Amino acid sequence: MLSRLPAALRGGLTGFMLGLNTLIVATSLAPPSLLKLLLPFEAVRRGCDRVLTALASGWVAVNNAWIAAVRPVQWDVQGVNELNPRGWYLVSSNHQSWVDILVLQRVFHGHIPFLKFFLKQELIWVPVIGLAWWALDFPFMKRGKGHGARQNDLKTTREACEKFKRIPTSVINFVEGTRFTQAKHDQQKSPYRHLLKPKIGGLGIALATMGEQFEALLDVTIVYPNGAPTFWQLLSGRLDAVIVRVQRREIPSEVLGSDPIGDKAYRQRISAWVEAQWAEKDALIDQLLRGPE
């Protein structure tokens, strides 16, 4: 039904659905969130976490439904069938559009735990959403200035992530640090054809604070055969095809648990590991864009 409407009307209706879905779920998260805050006992936390996770999964399911309804999309996805919905994963992906986030949620829904981002500590005070992020155990991190402050912030972040030893968790990091555009690519003089230079800061924090907990890195490559869509194009039903490849990679011991701030050799090891992945990803994107030969 939605697919038969004019594009502008489709976009308005699906935007309304997304906003309403977000508002309803964020509001529904408040009672178990407050209970979890006021009664921080293990049994209470476990019960609240189950409710909160179910609500977050429901939010993703509704989004998946309107994406399917607004226009049939050709999904070409490989690499998710053998994953563990109760596992611990670090997810790394290329980044071209805000649409990537909904694509990743759609692709991984039911295959791994709900995707979480490292967030700045200040965002916990955002009305309603900040409480939702806290309740869903999004990892918050401080970003002080100066070596000593950054060391203390790393220690605080590591302590905050202790909860993930008992809660199956997927943490996502966009290694490029921003969305790909040709202008950014040219400005950087990136050595890759389809990617910006990788930034290892966020990845280093994740590996330093939770690295030994992750059972694998999920290296995700997203390709839009007809060009990266804007969010409005998704809402208005002009996304027609998505290719996603997920490669499970073991995390080598030499990039685990060190100090991404004060240990230069450690940062160099992470950089070498990521740059090797980036070279493979660039070649894979080239191959996927060319299509079958």
Tab-separated table of C-alpha atoms in Angstrom, residues 17-284:
chain	number	residue	atom	x	y	z
A	17	MET	CA	6.091	6.167	11.799
A	18	LEU	CA	9.766	6.372	12.736
A	19	GLY	CA	9.153	9.320	15.066
A	20	LEU	CA	6.098	7.713	16.662
A	21	ASN	CA	7.900	4.379	17.066
A	22	THR	CA	10.850	6.120	18.716
A	23	LEU	CA	8.607	8.154	21.026
A	24	ILE	CA	6.520	5.144	22.108
A	25	VAL	CA	9.543	2.924	22.751
A	26	ALA	CA	11.539	5.661	24.514
A	27	THR	CA	8.551	6.377	26.760
A	28	SER	CA	8.040	2.658	27.420
A	29	LEU	CA	11.683	2.351	28.457
A	30	ALA	CA	11.203	4.868	31.280
A	31	PRO	CA	9.444	2.649	33.893
A	32	PRO	CA	11.923	-0.289	33.775
A	33	SER	CA	14.768	2.245	33.539
A	34	LEU	CA	13.688	4.000	36.715
A	35	LEU	CA	13.140	0.671	38.464
A	36	LYS	CA	16.634	-0.391	37.458
A	37	LEU	CA	18.028	2.918	38.751
A	38	LEU	CA	16.172	2.880	42.064
A	39	LEU	CA	16.569	-0.854	42.836
A	40	PRO	CA	20.058	-1.809	41.631
A	41	PHE	CA	19.809	-5.424	42.756
A	42	GLU	CA	21.003	-8.201	40.471
A	43	ALA	CA	17.629	-9.964	40.182
A	44	VAL	CA	15.840	-6.678	39.461
A	45	ARG	CA	18.472	-5.657	36.901
A	46	ARG	CA	18.175	-8.962	35.055
A	47	GLY	CA	14.400	-8.670	34.806
A	48	CYS	CA	14.565	-5.035	33.710
A	49	ASP	CA	17.275	-5.828	31.150
A	50	ARG	CA	15.068	-8.489	29.548
A	51	VAL	CA	12.184	-6.019	29.229
A	52	LEU	CA	14.429	-3.235	27.921
A	53	THR	CA	16.079	-5.488	25.346
A	54	ALA	CA	12.683	-6.703	24.129
A	55	LEU	CA	11.500	-3.097	23.699
A	56	ALA	CA	14.646	-2.129	21.784
A	57	SER	CA	14.281	-5.186	19.541
A	58	GLY	CA	10.659	-4.241	18.947
A	59	TRP	CA	11.763	-0.760	17.851
A	60	VAL	CA	14.082	-2.345	15.259
A	61	ALA	CA	11.359	-4.772	14.110
A	62	VAL	CA	8.886	-1.925	13.486
A	63	ASN	CA	11.510	0.009	11.535
A	64	ASN	CA	12.228	-3.086	9.466
A	65	ALA	CA	8.499	-3.412	8.744
A	66	TRP	CA	8.050	0.105	7.359
A	67	ILE	CA	11.279	-0.170	5.340
A	68	ALA	CA	9.836	-3.316	3.726
A	69	ALA	CA	6.427	-1.721	3.223
A	70	VAL	CA	7.586	1.533	1.634
A	71	ARG	CA	9.339	-0.309	-1.206
A	72	PRO	CA	10.610	-3.843	-1.813
A	73	VAL	CA	14.392	-3.661	-1.419
A	74	GLN	CA	16.751	-6.183	-2.979
A	75	TRP	CA	18.851	-7.379	-0.034
A	76	ASP	CA	22.043	-9.274	-0.803
A	77	VAL	CA	23.420	-10.247	2.617
A	78	GLN	CA	26.075	-12.822	3.450
A	79	GLY	CA	27.841	-13.789	6.663
A	80	VAL	CA	25.184	-13.496	9.396
A	81	ASN	CA	23.708	-16.984	9.639
A	82	GLU	CA	26.299	-18.512	11.974
A	83	LEU	CA	26.378	-15.660	14.504
A	84	ASN	CA	25.319	-15.940	18.142
A	85	PRO	CA	22.388	-13.798	19.352
A	86	ARG	CA	23.793	-14.180	22.891
A	87	GLY	CA	27.389	-13.422	21.941
A	88	TRP	CA	29.815	-10.552	22.410
A	89	TYR	CA	30.913	-8.770	19.210
A	90	LEU	CA	32.836	-5.714	18.098
A	91	VAL	CA	31.314	-4.506	14.818
A	92	SER	CA	33.333	-2.415	12.359
A	93	SER	CA	31.799	-0.974	9.197
A	94	ASN	CA	32.404	1.473	6.396
A	95	HIS	CA	30.116	4.494	6.570
A	96	GLN	CA	28.418	6.321	3.689
A	97	SER	CA	25.017	7.483	4.928
A	98	TRP	CA	22.786	7.752	7.999
A	99	VAL	CA	20.887	4.930	6.300
A	100	ASP	CA	23.788	2.636	7.278
A	101	ILE	CA	22.544	2.499	10.878
A	102	LEU	CA	19.099	1.182	9.932
A	103	VAL	CA	20.700	-1.186	7.418
A	104	LEU	CA	22.977	-2.627	10.102
A	105	GLN	CA	20.091	-2.988	12.547
A	106	ARG	CA	18.019	-4.758	9.900
A	107	VAL	CA	20.855	-7.090	8.869
A	108	PHE	CA	21.863	-8.082	12.413
A	109	HIS	CA	18.372	-8.195	13.957
A	110	GLY	CA	17.986	-11.563	15.678
A	111	HIS	CA	21.547	-12.602	14.846
A	112	ILE	CA	23.559	-10.662	17.450
A	113	PRO	CA	22.642	-8.518	20.488
A	114	PHE	CA	21.191	-5.045	19.954
A	115	LEU	CA	23.885	-2.738	18.523
A	116	LYS	CA	25.376	-0.169	20.903
A	117	PHE	CA	27.664	2.803	20.395
A	118	PHE	CA	30.265	4.380	22.638
A	119	LEU	CA	28.743	7.733	23.623
A	120	LYS	CA	30.132	10.893	25.169
A	121	GLN	CA	29.322	11.127	28.891
A	122	GLU	CA	27.440	14.421	28.389
A	123	LEU	CA	24.794	12.702	26.241
A	124	ILE	CA	23.397	10.898	29.271
A	125	TRP	CA	21.613	14.169	30.124
A	126	VAL	CA	19.674	14.312	26.842
A	127	PRO	CA	15.979	14.233	27.866
A	128	VAL	CA	14.312	10.811	27.552
A	129	ILE	CA	16.868	9.444	25.051
A	130	GLY	CA	19.732	9.776	27.542
A	131	LEU	CA	17.819	7.687	30.052
A	132	ALA	CA	17.057	5.142	27.333
A	133	TRP	CA	20.735	4.901	26.377
A	134	TRP	CA	21.682	4.468	30.037
A	135	ALA	CA	18.998	1.831	30.582
A	136	LEU	CA	20.109	-0.111	27.511
A	137	ASP	CA	23.686	-0.057	28.866
A	138	PHE	CA	25.186	1.989	26.064
A	139	PRO	CA	28.834	2.510	27.058
A	140	PHE	CA	29.443	6.133	28.077
A	141	MET	CA	32.947	7.557	28.003
A	142	LYS	CA	34.549	10.806	29.122
A	143	ARG	CA	36.998	12.678	26.925
A	144	GLY	CA	39.313	14.793	29.055
A	145	LYS	CA	42.132	16.977	27.821
A	146	GLY	CA	45.726	16.171	28.620
A	147	HIS	CA	47.444	12.826	29.023
A	148	GLY	CA	46.579	12.394	32.723
A	149	ALA	CA	42.909	13.231	32.216
A	150	ARG	CA	42.652	10.848	29.265
A	151	GLN	CA	44.250	8.067	31.329
A	152	ASN	CA	41.675	8.601	34.093
A	153	ASP	CA	38.878	8.650	31.516
A	154	LEU	CA	40.102	5.352	30.056
A	155	LYS	CA	40.101	3.799	33.539
A	156	THR	CA	36.560	5.100	34.180
A	157	THR	CA	35.338	3.773	30.818
A	158	ARG	CA	36.928	0.379	31.478
A	159	GLU	CA	35.165	0.185	34.864
A	160	ALA	CA	31.856	1.216	33.285
A	161	CYS	CA	32.181	-1.661	30.798
A	162	GLU	CA	32.533	-4.274	33.546
A	163	LYS	CA	28.769	-4.892	33.293
A	164	PHE	CA	29.244	-6.351	29.812
A	165	LYS	CA	30.903	-9.412	31.284
A	166	ARG	CA	27.408	-10.589	32.194
A	167	ILE	CA	25.353	-8.929	29.444
A	168	PRO	CA	25.764	-10.127	25.811
A	169	THR	CA	26.840	-7.041	23.914
A	170	SER	CA	27.524	-5.785	20.389
A	171	VAL	CA	29.455	-2.523	20.119
A	172	ILE	CA	29.719	-0.835	16.726
A	173	ASN	CA	32.430	1.530	15.517
A	174	PHE	CA	32.578	3.427	12.225
A	175	VAL	CA	36.338	3.421	11.786
A	176	GLU	CA	36.347	6.243	9.227
A	177	GLY	CA	34.938	8.541	11.925
A	178	THR	CA	32.558	10.253	9.485
A	179	ARG	CA	30.490	9.509	6.395
A	180	PHE	CA	32.322	9.036	3.120
A	181	THR	CA	32.074	11.818	0.544
A	182	GLN	CA	34.270	12.403	-2.471
A	183	ALA	CA	35.237	15.825	-1.096
A	184	LYS	CA	36.461	14.309	2.185
A	185	HIS	CA	38.245	11.572	0.267
A	186	ASP	CA	40.081	14.106	-1.895
A	187	GLN	CA	40.922	16.338	1.063
A	188	GLN	CA	42.421	13.398	2.955
A	189	LYS	CA	44.272	12.108	-0.102
A	190	SER	CA	43.020	8.699	0.986
A	191	PRO	CA	45.014	5.791	-0.450
A	192	TYR	CA	41.763	3.815	-0.800
A	193	ARG	CA	39.407	4.166	-3.729
A	194	HIS	CA	36.109	3.779	-1.839
A	195	LEU	CA	37.068	4.520	1.786
A	196	LEU	CA	38.377	7.295	3.979
A	197	LYS	CA	41.485	6.747	6.050
A	198	PRO	CA	40.701	4.667	9.163
A	199	LYS	CA	40.854	6.306	12.584
A	200	ILE	CA	41.717	3.907	15.383
A	201	GLY	CA	40.754	6.086	18.386
A	202	GLY	CA	37.293	4.665	19.046
A	203	LEU	CA	38.349	1.166	18.091
A	204	GLY	CA	41.337	1.413	20.424
A	205	ILE	CA	39.078	2.433	23.323
A	206	ALA	CA	36.745	-0.503	22.613
A	207	LEU	CA	39.628	-2.980	22.438
A	208	ALA	CA	41.283	-1.541	25.556
A	209	THR	CA	38.116	-1.601	27.645
A	210	MET	CA	36.307	-4.697	26.370
A	211	GLY	CA	38.692	-6.436	23.982
A	212	GLU	CA	39.073	-9.701	25.873
A	213	GLN	CA	35.294	-9.951	26.209
A	214	PHE	CA	34.615	-9.831	22.458
A	215	GLU	CA	34.535	-13.255	20.829
A	216	ALA	CA	35.167	-11.779	17.378
A	217	LEU	CA	35.295	-8.680	15.217
A	218	LEU	CA	32.502	-8.509	12.640
A	219	ASP	CA	33.991	-6.687	9.655
A	220	VAL	CA	31.017	-5.276	7.707
A	221	THR	CA	31.090	-3.953	4.152
A	222	ILE	CA	28.015	-2.036	2.950
A	223	VAL	CA	27.564	-1.289	-0.748
A	224	TYR	CA	24.713	0.605	-2.433
A	225	PRO	CA	24.914	-0.423	-6.125
A	226	ASN	CA	23.090	2.712	-7.263
A	227	GLY	CA	24.864	5.161	-4.963
A	228	ALA	CA	24.637	5.922	-1.251
A	229	PRO	CA	21.077	7.065	-0.410
A	230	THR	CA	20.103	9.986	1.785
A	231	PHE	CA	17.841	9.361	4.754
A	232	TRP	CA	14.977	11.026	2.900
A	233	GLN	CA	15.434	8.640	0.006
A	234	LEU	CA	15.052	5.730	2.429
A	235	LEU	CA	11.921	7.273	3.953
A	236	SER	CA	10.369	8.025	0.567
A	237	GLY	CA	10.994	4.555	-0.857
A	238	ARG	CA	13.870	5.261	-3.218
A	239	LEU	CA	16.260	2.703	-1.751
A	240	ASP	CA	16.195	-0.232	-4.151
A	241	ALA	CA	19.235	-2.432	-3.441
A	242	VAL	CA	21.711	-3.072	-0.629
A	243	ILE	CA	24.690	-5.422	-0.561
A	244	VAL	CA	26.149	-6.390	2.813
A	245	ARG	CA	29.078	-8.696	3.482
A	246	VAL	CA	29.937	-9.688	7.052
A	247	GLN	CA	33.278	-11.297	7.749
A	248	ARG	CA	34.001	-12.721	11.180
A	249	ARG	CA	37.607	-12.025	12.197
A	250	GLU	CA	39.470	-13.290	15.213
A	251	ILE	CA	40.896	-10.467	17.331
A	252	PRO	CA	44.653	-10.996	17.718
A	253	SER	CA	46.040	-10.911	21.248
A	254	GLU	CA	48.502	-8.120	20.376
A	255	VAL	CA	45.660	-5.590	19.966
A	256	LEU	CA	43.934	-6.424	23.264
A	257	GLY	CA	43.943	-4.751	26.637
A	258	SER	CA	46.782	-2.241	26.369
A	259	ASP	CA	46.787	1.570	26.559
A	260	PRO	CA	45.609	3.305	23.350
A	261	ILE	CA	46.637	6.670	24.809
A	262	GLY	CA	50.145	6.187	26.134
A	263	ASP	CA	51.390	3.137	24.228
A	264	LYS	CA	52.541	4.200	20.762
A	265	ALA	CA	53.563	0.680	19.754
A	266	TYR	CA	50.080	-0.581	20.679
A	267	ARG	CA	48.436	2.075	18.473
A	268	GLN	CA	50.740	1.084	15.629
A	269	ARG	CA	49.699	-2.575	15.975
A	270	ILE	CA	46.014	-1.640	15.818
A	271	SER	CA	46.681	0.632	12.820
A	272	ALA	CA	48.470	-2.126	10.916
A	273	TRP	CA	45.644	-4.589	11.681
A	274	VAL	CA	42.926	-2.156	10.561
A	275	GLU	CA	44.781	-0.949	7.467
A	276	ALA	CA	45.122	-4.546	6.247
A	277	GLN	CA	41.340	-4.956	6.636
A	278	TRP	CA	40.756	-1.634	4.864
A	279	ALA	CA	42.806	-2.719	1.844
A	280	GLU	CA	40.726	-5.919	1.594
A	281	LYS	CA	37.486	-3.981	2.070
A	282	ASP	CA	38.389	-1.487	-0.664
A	283	ALA	CA	39.050	-4.333	-3.111
A	284	LEU	CA	35.787	-6.048	-2.079
